[in-house]
């Protein structure tokens, strides 16, 4: 599949290289041009066991980084949002995820083929429906579940073992607003279930 990953921090970059390793074509998007350049040179901006090797293998081939969100969304079937959601001890700050959803929504306005937007960032229950889906609908002028898909696939990576955790999950949690969203997300993540037979797809949100 053609995938775009929005936000190339810890979760976005690890997800991007692992999805490339499993055969997907991945575009990683970030607002930080320095990070984008480093990734395109095959140099990981963070330390993680196995990341160096996988990034060297896929950079410029199955994985490219860019600051051009519009091109990345137009050229992909699924966008995985992996921007930061800083927690101050009391509340999660949703400004980055809200902004990313608004920007993707504006691009969906001009996209005629089906696109599924997936939340990978850590958020509290209800955020995907109340914040992300609403922002996408408002910015696109389209209806989720009818004109485009929305899904949820929370990440459970541990720093230091993130690549191994992604490649060998003991479970995958996903959900979607409609069958088409769930199918697109299952296809994107299915490799993990084959990778380890004990893995299971669970937790449909709807
Ligand atoms: N770090 C972990 O171990 C871990 C584990 C599980 C889940 N999570 C969750 O995953 C999410 C991402 O965490 P992280 O540690 O990777 O974050 P991070 O802050 O390291 O990276 C986020 C990236 O998103 C980019 N960004 C922000 N707005 C953008 C936009 N509009 N378009 C493109 N790029 C944009 C930033 O420049 C940054 O590079 C958070 O919700 C976090 O809670 C983190």
Coordinates of N, CA and C and ligand atoms in Angstrom, one line a residue:
X1 N 0.8 -1.2 0.0 CA 0.0 0.0 0.0 C 0.9 1.2 0.0
X2 N 0.3 2.3 -0.4 CA 1.0 3.6 -0.3 C 0.5 4.3 0.9
X3 N 1.5 4.6 1.8 CA 1.1 5.2 3.1 C 1.8 6.5 3.3
X4 N 1.2 7.4 4.1 CA 1.9 8.6 4.6 C 1.8 8.6 6.1
X5 N 2.9 8.9 6.7 CA 3.0 9.0 8.2 C 3.2 10.5 8.5
X6 N 2.3 11.1 9.3 CA 2.4 12.5 9.6 C 3.0 12.7 11.0
X7 N 4.2 13.3 11.0 CA 5.0 13.4 12.2 C 6.0 12.3 12.3
X8 N 7.3 12.7 12.2 CA 8.4 11.7 12.2 C 9.2 11.7 13.5
X9 N 8.5 11.7 14.6 CA 9.1 11.6 15.9 C 9.4 10.1 16.1
X10 N 9.4 9.8 17.4 CA 9.7 8.4 17.8 C 8.7 7.4 17.2
X11 N 7.5 7.7 17.3 CA 6.4 6.7 16.9 C 6.3 6.8 15.3
X12 N 6.3 7.9 14.8 CA 6.2 8.0 13.3 C 7.3 7.4 12.5
X13 N 8.5 7.7 13.0 CA 9.7 7.1 12.3 C 9.8 5.6 12.4
X14 N 9.6 5.1 13.6 CA 9.7 3.7 13.9 C 8.6 3.0 13.0
X15 N 7.3 3.6 13.1 CA 6.2 3.0 12.3 C 6.6 3.0 10.8
X16 N 7.1 4.1 10.3 CA 7.4 4.3 8.9 C 8.4 3.3 8.4
X17 N 9.5 3.1 9.2 CA 10.6 2.1 8.7 C 10.1 0.7 8.8
X18 N 9.3 0.4 9.8 CA 8.8 -1.0 10.0 C 7.8 -1.3 8.9
X19 N 6.9 -0.3 8.5 CA 6.0 -0.5 7.5 C 6.7 -0.7 6.1
X20 N 7.8 0.1 5.9 CA 8.5 0.0 4.7 C 9.2 -1.4 4.6
X21 N 9.7 -1.9 5.8 CA 10.3 -3.2 5.8 C 9.4 -4.3 5.5
X22 N 8.1 -4.1 5.7 CA 7.1 -5.1 5.4 C 6.5 -4.9 4.0
X23 N 7.1 -4.0 3.2 CA 6.7 -3.9 1.8 C 5.9 -2.7 1.4
X24 N 5.4 -1.9 2.4 CA 4.6 -0.8 2.0 C 5.6 0.3 1.5
X25 N 5.0 1.2 0.7 CA 5.7 2.4 0.2 C 5.3 3.5 1.1
X26 N 6.3 4.1 1.8 CA 6.0 5.1 2.9 C 6.5 6.5 2.6
X27 N 5.7 7.5 2.8 CA 6.2 8.9 2.8 C 6.0 9.4 4.2
X28 N 7.1 9.8 4.8 CA 7.1 10.4 6.2 C 7.1 11.9 6.1
X29 N 6.1 12.5 6.7 CA 6.0 14.0 6.6 C 6.3 14.6 8.0
X30 N 7.1 15.7 7.9 CA 7.4 16.5 9.2 C 7.5 17.9 8.8
X31 N 7.1 18.8 9.8 CA 7.3 20.2 9.6 C 8.7 20.7 9.8
X32 N 9.6 19.8 10.3 CA 10.9 20.1 10.6 C 11.8 19.7 9.5
X33 N 12.3 20.7 8.6 CA 13.1 20.3 7.4 C 14.4 19.6 7.8
X34 N 15.0 20.0 8.9 CA 16.2 19.3 9.3 C 16.0 17.8 9.6
X35 N 14.9 17.5 10.2 CA 14.6 16.1 10.5 C 14.4 15.4 9.1
X36 N 13.7 16.0 8.2 CA 13.4 15.4 6.9 C 14.7 15.1 6.2
X37 N 15.6 16.1 6.1 CA 16.9 15.9 5.5 C 17.7 14.7 6.0
X38 N 17.7 14.7 7.4 CA 18.5 13.6 8.0 C 17.9 12.3 7.7
X39 N 16.6 12.2 7.7 CA 16.0 10.9 7.4 C 16.3 10.5 6.0
X40 N 16.2 11.4 5.0 CA 16.4 11.1 3.6 C 17.9 10.7 3.4
X41 N 18.8 11.1 4.3 CA 20.2 10.7 4.2 C 20.4 9.3 4.8
X42 N 19.3 8.8 5.4 CA 19.4 7.5 6.1 C 20.0 7.5 7.5
X43 N 20.0 8.7 8.1 CA 20.5 8.9 9.4 C 19.4 9.1 10.4
X44 N 19.2 8.2 11.4 CA 18.1 8.4 12.3 C 18.3 9.5 13.2
X45 N 17.3 10.4 13.4 CA 17.5 11.5 14.4 C 17.3 11.1 15.8
X46 N 17.0 9.8 16.0 CA 16.8 9.3 17.4 C 17.6 8.0 17.5
X47 N 17.9 7.6 18.7 CA 18.6 6.3 18.8 C 17.6 5.2 19.2
X48 N 17.6 4.1 18.4 CA 16.7 3.0 18.7 C 17.3 1.8 18.1
X49 N 17.3 0.7 18.8 CA 18.0 -0.5 18.3 C 17.3 -1.0 17.0
X50 N 18.2 -1.2 16.0 CA 17.7 -1.7 14.7 C 17.2 -0.6 13.7
X51 N 17.1 0.6 14.2 CA 16.5 1.7 13.4 C 17.5 2.1 12.3
X52 N 18.8 2.2 12.7 CA 19.9 2.7 11.8 C 19.9 1.8 10.6
X53 N 19.9 0.5 10.8 CA 20.0 -0.5 9.7 C 18.8 -0.4 8.8
X54 N 17.6 -0.4 9.4 CA 16.3 -0.3 8.6 C 16.2 1.0 7.8
X55 N 16.6 2.1 8.4 CA 16.5 3.4 7.7 C 17.5 3.4 6.5
X56 N 18.7 2.9 6.8 CA 19.7 2.9 5.7 C 19.2 2.0 4.5
X57 N 18.6 0.9 4.9 CA 18.1 0.0 3.8 C 16.9 0.7 3.0
X58 N 16.1 1.4 3.6 CA 14.8 1.9 2.9 C 14.8 3.4 2.5
X59 N 15.7 4.2 3.1 CA 15.7 5.6 2.8 C 15.9 5.8 1.3
X60 N 15.1 6.7 0.7 CA 15.2 7.0 -0.7 C 14.6 5.9 -1.6
X61 N 14.2 4.8 -1.0 CA 13.6 3.7 -1.8 C 12.1 3.5 -1.3
X62 N 12.0 2.6 -0.3 CA 10.6 2.4 0.1 C 10.1 3.4 1.1
X63 N 11.1 4.3 1.6 CA 10.7 5.3 2.5 C 11.3 6.7 2.1
X64 N 10.5 7.7 1.9 CA 11.1 9.0 1.7 C 10.4 10.0 2.7
X65 N 11.2 11.0 3.0 CA 10.7 12.0 4.0 C 10.5 13.3 3.2
X66 N 9.5 14.1 3.7 CA 9.2 15.4 3.0 C 8.5 16.3 4.0
X67 N 8.5 17.6 3.6 CA 7.7 18.6 4.4 C 6.4 18.8 3.6
X68 N 6.2 18.2 2.5 CA 5.1 18.5 1.6 C 3.9 17.6 1.9
X69 N 3.1 18.0 2.9 CA 2.0 17.2 3.3 C 1.0 16.9 2.1
X70 N 0.7 17.9 1.4 CA -0.3 17.8 0.3 C 0.1 16.7 -0.7
X71 N 1.3 16.7 -1.2 CA 1.8 15.6 -2.1 C 1.7 14.3 -1.4
X72 N 2.1 14.2 -0.2 CA 2.1 12.9 0.6 C 0.7 12.4 0.7
X73 N -0.3 13.2 1.0 CA -1.7 12.8 1.2 C -2.3 12.4 -0.2
X74 N -2.0 13.2 -1.2 CA -2.6 12.9 -2.5 C -2.0 11.6 -3.1
X75 N -0.8 11.3 -2.7 CA -0.1 10.1 -3.3 C -0.3 8.8 -2.4
X76 N -1.0 8.9 -1.3 CA -1.2 7.7 -0.5 C -2.6 7.4 -0.3
X77 N -2.9 6.1 0.2 CA -4.2 5.7 0.5 C -4.6 5.9 1.9
X78 N -3.6 5.9 2.8 CA -3.8 6.0 4.2 C -2.8 7.0 4.8
X79 N -3.3 7.9 5.7 CA -2.4 8.8 6.4 C -2.5 8.4 7.9
X80 N -1.3 8.1 8.5 CA -1.2 7.7 9.9 C -0.8 9.0 10.6
X81 N -1.6 9.5 11.5 CA -1.2 10.7 12.3 C -0.4 10.3 13.5
X82 N 0.9 10.7 13.6 CA 1.7 10.3 14.7 C 2.4 11.6 15.3
X83 N 1.7 12.7 15.3 CA 2.3 13.9 15.9 C 2.2 13.8 17.4
X84 N 3.0 14.7 18.1 CA 3.0 14.7 19.5 C 1.7 15.1 20.2
X85 N 1.4 14.6 21.4 CA 0.3 15.0 22.2 C 0.8 15.2 23.6
X86 N 1.5 16.3 23.8 CA 2.2 16.5 25.1 C 1.3 16.5 26.3
X87 N 1.7 15.8 27.4 CA 0.9 15.7 28.6 C 1.6 16.5 29.7
X88 N 0.9 17.4 30.3 CA 1.5 18.3 31.4 C 1.2 17.7 32.8
X89 N 0.8 16.5 32.9 CA 0.5 15.9 34.2 C -1.0 16.0 34.5
X90 N -1.7 16.8 33.8 CA -3.2 17.0 34.0 C -3.9 16.7 32.7
X91 N -3.4 17.4 31.6 CA -4.2 17.3 30.3 C -3.3 17.0 29.2
X92 N -3.9 16.4 28.2 CA -3.1 16.2 26.9 C -3.4 17.4 26.0
X93 N -2.3 18.0 25.4 CA -2.5 19.1 24.5 C -2.7 18.6 23.1
X94 N -3.9 18.9 22.6 CA -4.3 18.4 21.3 C -4.0 19.3 20.1
X95 N -3.2 20.4 20.4 CA -3.0 21.4 19.3 C -2.4 20.8 18.0
X96 N -1.4 19.9 18.2 CA -0.7 19.4 17.0 C -1.6 18.4 16.2
X97 N -2.4 17.6 16.9 CA -3.2 16.7 16.2 C -4.4 17.4 15.6
X98 N -4.9 18.4 16.2 CA -6.0 19.2 15.6 C -5.5 19.9 14.3
X99 N -4.4 20.5 14.4 CA -3.8 21.2 13.3 C -3.5 20.2 12.1
X100 N -3.0 19.0 12.4 CA -2.7 18.0 11.4 C -4.0 17.6 10.7
X101 N -5.0 17.4 11.5 CA -6.3 16.9 11.0 C -6.9 18.0 10.1
X102 N -6.8 19.3 10.5 CA -7.3 20.4 9.7 C -6.6 20.4 8.3
X103 N -5.2 20.3 8.4 CA -4.4 20.3 7.2 C -4.8 19.2 6.2
X104 N -4.9 18.0 6.8 CA -5.3 16.8 5.9 C -6.7 17.0 5.4
X105 N -7.6 17.5 6.2 CA -9.0 17.8 5.7 C -9.0 18.7 4.5
X106 N -8.2 19.8 4.5 CA -8.1 20.7 3.4 C -7.7 20.0 2.1
X107 N -6.7 19.1 2.3 CA -6.2 18.3 1.1 C -7.3 17.4 0.6
X108 N -8.0 16.8 1.5 CA -9.1 15.8 1.1 C -10.2 16.5 0.3
X109 N -10.3 17.8 0.5 CA -11.3 18.6 -0.3 C -11.0 18.3 -1.8
X110 N -9.7 18.2 -2.2 CA -9.4 18.1 -3.6 C -9.1 16.7 -4.0
X111 N -9.2 15.7 -3.1 CA -8.9 14.3 -3.4 C -10.2 13.6 -3.8
X112 N -10.2 12.9 -4.9 CA -11.4 12.2 -5.4 C -11.4 10.7 -5.0
X113 N -10.2 10.2 -4.7 CA -10.2 8.7 -4.4 C -10.3 8.6 -2.8
X114 N -10.7 7.4 -2.4 CA -10.9 7.1 -1.0 C -9.6 7.2 -0.2
X115 N -9.7 7.9 0.9 CA -8.5 8.1 1.8 C -8.9 7.8 3.2
X116 N -8.1 7.1 3.9 CA -8.4 6.8 5.3 C -7.3 7.5 6.2
X117 N -7.8 8.2 7.2 CA -7.0 8.9 8.1 C -7.0 8.2 9.5
X118 N -5.8 7.8 10.0 CA -5.7 7.0 11.2 C -5.0 7.7 12.3
X119 N -5.5 7.7 13.5 CA -4.8 8.3 14.6 C -4.0 7.2 15.3
X120 N -2.6 7.5 15.3 CA -1.7 6.6 16.0 C -1.2 7.3 17.3
X121 N -1.3 8.6 17.3 CA -0.9 9.4 18.5 C -1.7 8.9 19.7
X122 N -1.2 9.1 20.9 CA -1.9 8.7 22.1 C -2.9 9.8 22.5
X123 N -4.2 9.4 22.6 CA -5.2 10.4 22.9 C -6.2 9.7 23.9
X124 N -7.0 10.5 24.5 CA -8.0 9.9 25.4 C -9.2 9.5 24.6
X125 N -10.0 8.5 25.1 CA -11.2 8.0 24.3 C -12.1 9.2 24.0
X126 N -12.6 9.2 22.8 CA -13.5 10.2 22.3 C -12.8 11.2 21.4
X127 N -11.4 11.3 21.5 CA -10.7 12.4 20.8 C -10.8 12.1 19.3
X128 N -10.7 10.9 18.9 CA -10.8 10.6 17.4 C -12.1 11.1 16.8
X129 N -13.2 10.8 17.5 CA -14.5 11.2 17.0 C -14.7 12.7 17.2
X130 N -14.4 13.2 18.4 CA -14.8 14.6 18.7 C -13.8 15.6 18.2
X131 N -12.6 15.3 18.1 CA -11.6 16.3 17.6 C -11.2 16.0 16.1
X132 N -10.6 14.8 15.9 CA -10.0 14.6 14.6 C -11.1 14.5 13.5
X133 N -12.1 13.6 13.8 CA -13.1 13.5 12.7 C -13.8 14.8 12.4
X134 N -14.2 15.5 13.5 CA -14.8 16.8 13.3 C -14.0 17.8 12.5
X135 N -12.7 17.8 12.8 CA -11.8 18.8 12.1 C -11.6 18.3 10.6
X136 N -11.6 17.0 10.4 CA -11.5 16.5 9.0 C -12.7 16.9 8.2
X137 N -13.9 16.7 8.8 CA -15.1 17.0 8.1 C -15.3 18.5 7.8
X138 N -14.9 19.3 8.8 CA -15.1 20.7 8.7 C -14.2 21.2 7.6
X139 N -12.9 20.8 7.6 CA -11.9 21.3 6.6 C -12.1 20.7 5.2
X140 N -12.6 19.5 5.1 CA -12.8 18.9 3.8 C -14.2 19.2 3.2
X141 N -15.2 19.5 4.0 CA -16.5 19.7 3.5 C -17.1 18.3 3.1
X142 N -16.5 17.2 3.6 CA -17.0 15.9 3.3 C -17.4 15.1 4.5
X143 N -18.0 13.9 4.3 CA -18.5 13.2 5.5 C -17.7 11.9 5.7
X144 N -17.2 11.8 7.0 CA -16.5 10.6 7.4 C -17.3 9.4 7.3
X145 N -16.8 8.3 6.8 CA -17.5 7.0 6.6 C -18.3 6.9 5.3
X146 N -18.4 8.1 4.6 CA -19.1 8.1 3.4 C -18.1 8.5 2.2
X147 N -17.4 9.7 2.5 CA -16.5 10.2 1.5 C -15.0 9.9 1.8
X148 N -14.7 9.6 3.0 CA -13.4 9.3 3.4 C -13.4 8.4 4.7
X149 N -12.3 7.8 5.0 CA -12.3 6.9 6.2 C -11.6 7.5 7.4
X150 N -11.9 7.1 8.6 CA -11.2 7.5 9.8 C -11.0 6.2 10.7
X151 N -9.8 6.1 11.2 CA -9.5 4.9 12.0 C -8.6 5.3 13.2
X152 N -8.4 4.3 14.0 CA -7.7 4.5 15.3 C -6.8 3.3 15.4
X153 N -5.5 3.5 15.7 CA -4.6 2.4 15.9 C -3.5 2.8 16.9
X154 N -3.9 2.8 18.2 CA -2.9 3.3 19.2 C -1.6 2.5 19.2
X155 N -0.6 3.2 19.6 CA 0.8 2.6 19.6 C 1.2 2.3 21.0
X156 N 1.8 1.1 21.2 CA 2.3 0.7 22.5 C 3.8 0.4 22.5
X157 N 4.6 1.2 21.8 CA 6.0 1.0 21.7 C 6.7 1.4 23.0
X158 N 7.7 0.6 23.3 CA 8.6 1.0 24.5 C 9.9 1.5 23.9
X159 N 10.3 2.7 24.4 CA 11.6 3.2 23.9 C 12.7 2.2 24.2
X160 N 13.6 2.0 23.2 CA 14.7 1.0 23.3 C 14.3 -0.3 22.7
X161 N 13.0 -0.6 22.6 CA 12.6 -1.9 22.0 C 11.5 -1.6 21.0
X162 N 11.5 -0.4 20.5 CA 10.3 0.0 19.6 C 10.2 -0.8 18.4
X163 N 11.4 -1.1 17.7 CA 11.3 -1.8 16.4 C 10.8 -3.2 16.7
X164 N 11.3 -3.9 17.7 CA 10.9 -5.2 18.1 C 9.4 -5.2 18.5
X165 N 9.0 -4.2 19.2 CA 7.6 -4.2 19.6 C 6.7 -4.0 18.4
X166 N 7.1 -3.2 17.4 CA 6.3 -3.0 16.3 C 6.2 -4.2 15.4
X167 N 7.4 -4.9 15.3 CA 7.4 -6.1 14.4 C 6.8 -7.3 15.0
X168 N 6.8 -7.4 16.4 CA 6.3 -8.5 17.1 C 5.2 -8.1 18.1
X169 N 4.2 -7.6 17.7 CA 3.2 -7.1 18.7 C 2.4 -8.3 19.3
X170 N 2.0 -8.2 20.5 CA 1.2 -9.3 21.1 C -0.3 -9.1 20.8
X171 N -0.6 -7.8 20.4 CA -1.9 -7.5 19.9 C -1.9 -6.2 19.1
X172 N -2.9 -6.1 18.3 CA -3.0 -4.9 17.5 C -4.4 -4.4 17.8
X173 N -4.6 -3.1 18.2 CA -5.9 -2.6 18.5 C -6.2 -1.6 17.3
X174 N -7.3 -1.8 16.7 CA -7.7 -0.9 15.6 C -9.2 -0.7 15.6
X175 N -9.6 0.4 15.1 CA -11.1 0.6 14.9 C -11.3 1.6 13.8
X176 N -12.5 1.7 13.3 CA -12.8 2.6 12.2 C -14.2 3.0 12.2
X177 N -14.5 4.1 11.5 CA -15.9 4.6 11.5 C -16.8 3.8 10.5
X178 N -16.2 3.0 9.6 CA -16.9 2.2 8.7 C -16.1 1.0 8.3
X179 N -16.8 0.1 7.6 CA -16.1 -1.2 7.2 C -14.9 -0.9 6.3
X180 N -15.1 0.1 5.4 CA -14.0 0.4 4.5 C -12.7 0.9 5.2
X181 N -13.0 1.7 6.2 CA -11.8 2.2 7.0 C -11.1 1.1 7.7
X182 N -11.9 0.2 8.3 CA -11.4 -0.9 9.1 C -10.6 -1.9 8.1
X183 N -11.1 -2.1 6.9 CA -10.5 -3.0 6.0 C -9.1 -2.4 5.5
X184 N -9.1 -1.1 5.3 CA -7.9 -0.4 4.8 C -6.8 -0.5 5.9
X185 N -7.2 -0.3 7.2 CA -6.3 -0.3 8.3 C -5.8 -1.8 8.5
X186 N -6.7 -2.7 8.4 CA -6.3 -4.1 8.6 C -5.3 -4.5 7.5
X187 N -5.5 -4.1 6.3 CA -4.6 -4.4 5.2 C -3.2 -3.8 5.5
X188 N -3.2 -2.6 6.0 CA -2.0 -1.9 6.4 C -1.2 -2.6 7.5
X189 N -1.9 -3.1 8.5 CA -1.3 -3.7 9.7 C -1.3 -5.2 9.6
X190 N -1.9 -5.9 8.6 CA -2.0 -7.3 8.6 C -0.7 -8.1 8.8
X191 N 0.3 -7.5 8.2 CA 1.6 -8.2 8.3 C 2.0 -8.7 9.7
X192 N 1.6 -7.8 10.7 CA 2.0 -8.1 12.0 C 1.4 -9.4 12.5
X193 N 0.1 -9.7 12.1 CA -0.6 -10.8 12.5 C 0.1 -12.1 11.9
X194 N 0.6 -12.0 10.7 CA 1.3 -13.1 10.1 C 2.6 -13.3 10.7
X195 N 3.2 -12.2 11.1 CA 4.6 -12.2 11.6 C 4.6 -13.0 12.9
X196 N 3.6 -12.9 13.7 CA 3.5 -13.6 15.0 C 2.1 -14.1 15.1
X197 N 2.0 -15.5 15.1 CA 0.7 -16.0 15.1 C -0.2 -15.7 16.3
X198 N 0.4 -15.4 17.4 CA -0.4 -15.2 18.6 C -1.0 -13.8 18.6
X199 N -0.5 -12.9 17.6 CA -1.1 -11.6 17.6 C -2.5 -11.6 17.2
X200 N -3.3 -10.7 17.6 CA -4.7 -10.7 17.2 C -5.2 -9.3 17.0
X201 N -6.1 -9.1 16.1 CA -6.7 -7.8 15.8 C -7.9 -7.7 16.7
X202 N -7.9 -6.7 17.5 CA -9.0 -6.5 18.5 C -9.4 -5.1 18.6
X203 N -10.5 -4.9 19.3 CA -10.9 -3.6 19.8 C -11.5 -2.7 18.7
X204 N -12.4 -3.2 17.9 CA -13.0 -2.2 17.0 C -13.8 -1.2 17.8
X205 N -13.5 0.1 17.5 CA -14.2 1.1 18.2 C -15.6 1.3 17.8
X206 N -15.9 0.9 16.5 CA -17.3 1.0 16.1 C -17.6 -0.2 15.2
Ligands
LIG1 N1 7.6 8.1 22.4 C1 7.0 7.0 22.8 O1 7.6 6.1 23.4 C2 5.6 6.7 22.6 C3 5.0 5.5 22.7 C4 3.7 5.3 22.5 C5 2.9 6.3 22.0 N2 3.4 7.6 21.9 C6 2.6 8.6 21.4 O2 2.8 8.8 20.0 C7 2.6 10.2 19.7 C8 3.9 10.7 19.0 O3 4.9 10.7 20.0 P1 6.4 10.9 19.6 O4 7.2 10.6 20.8 O5 6.7 10.2 18.3 O6 6.3 12.5 19.4 P2 7.5 13.6 19.0 O7 7.2 14.8 19.6 O8 8.8 12.9 19.1 O9 7.3 13.7 17.4 C9 6.2 14.4 16.8 C10 6.7 14.9 15.4 O10 5.5 15.5 14.8 C11 6.0 16.6 14.0 N3 4.8 17.4 13.7 C12 4.0 18.2 14.6 N4 3.0 18.7 13.9 C13 3.1 18.3 12.6 C14 2.3 18.5 11.4 N5 1.2 19.3 11.5 N6 2.7 17.9 10.3 C15 3.8 17.1 10.3 N7 4.6 16.9 11.4 C16 4.2 17.5 12.5 C17 7.0 17.3 14.9 O11 7.9 18.1 14.2 C18 7.7 16.0 15.5 O12 8.8 15.7 14.7 C19 2.2 10.9 20.9 O13 0.8 11.0 21.0 C20 2.8 10.0 22.0 O14 2.1 10.1 23.2 C21 4.7 7.8 22.1

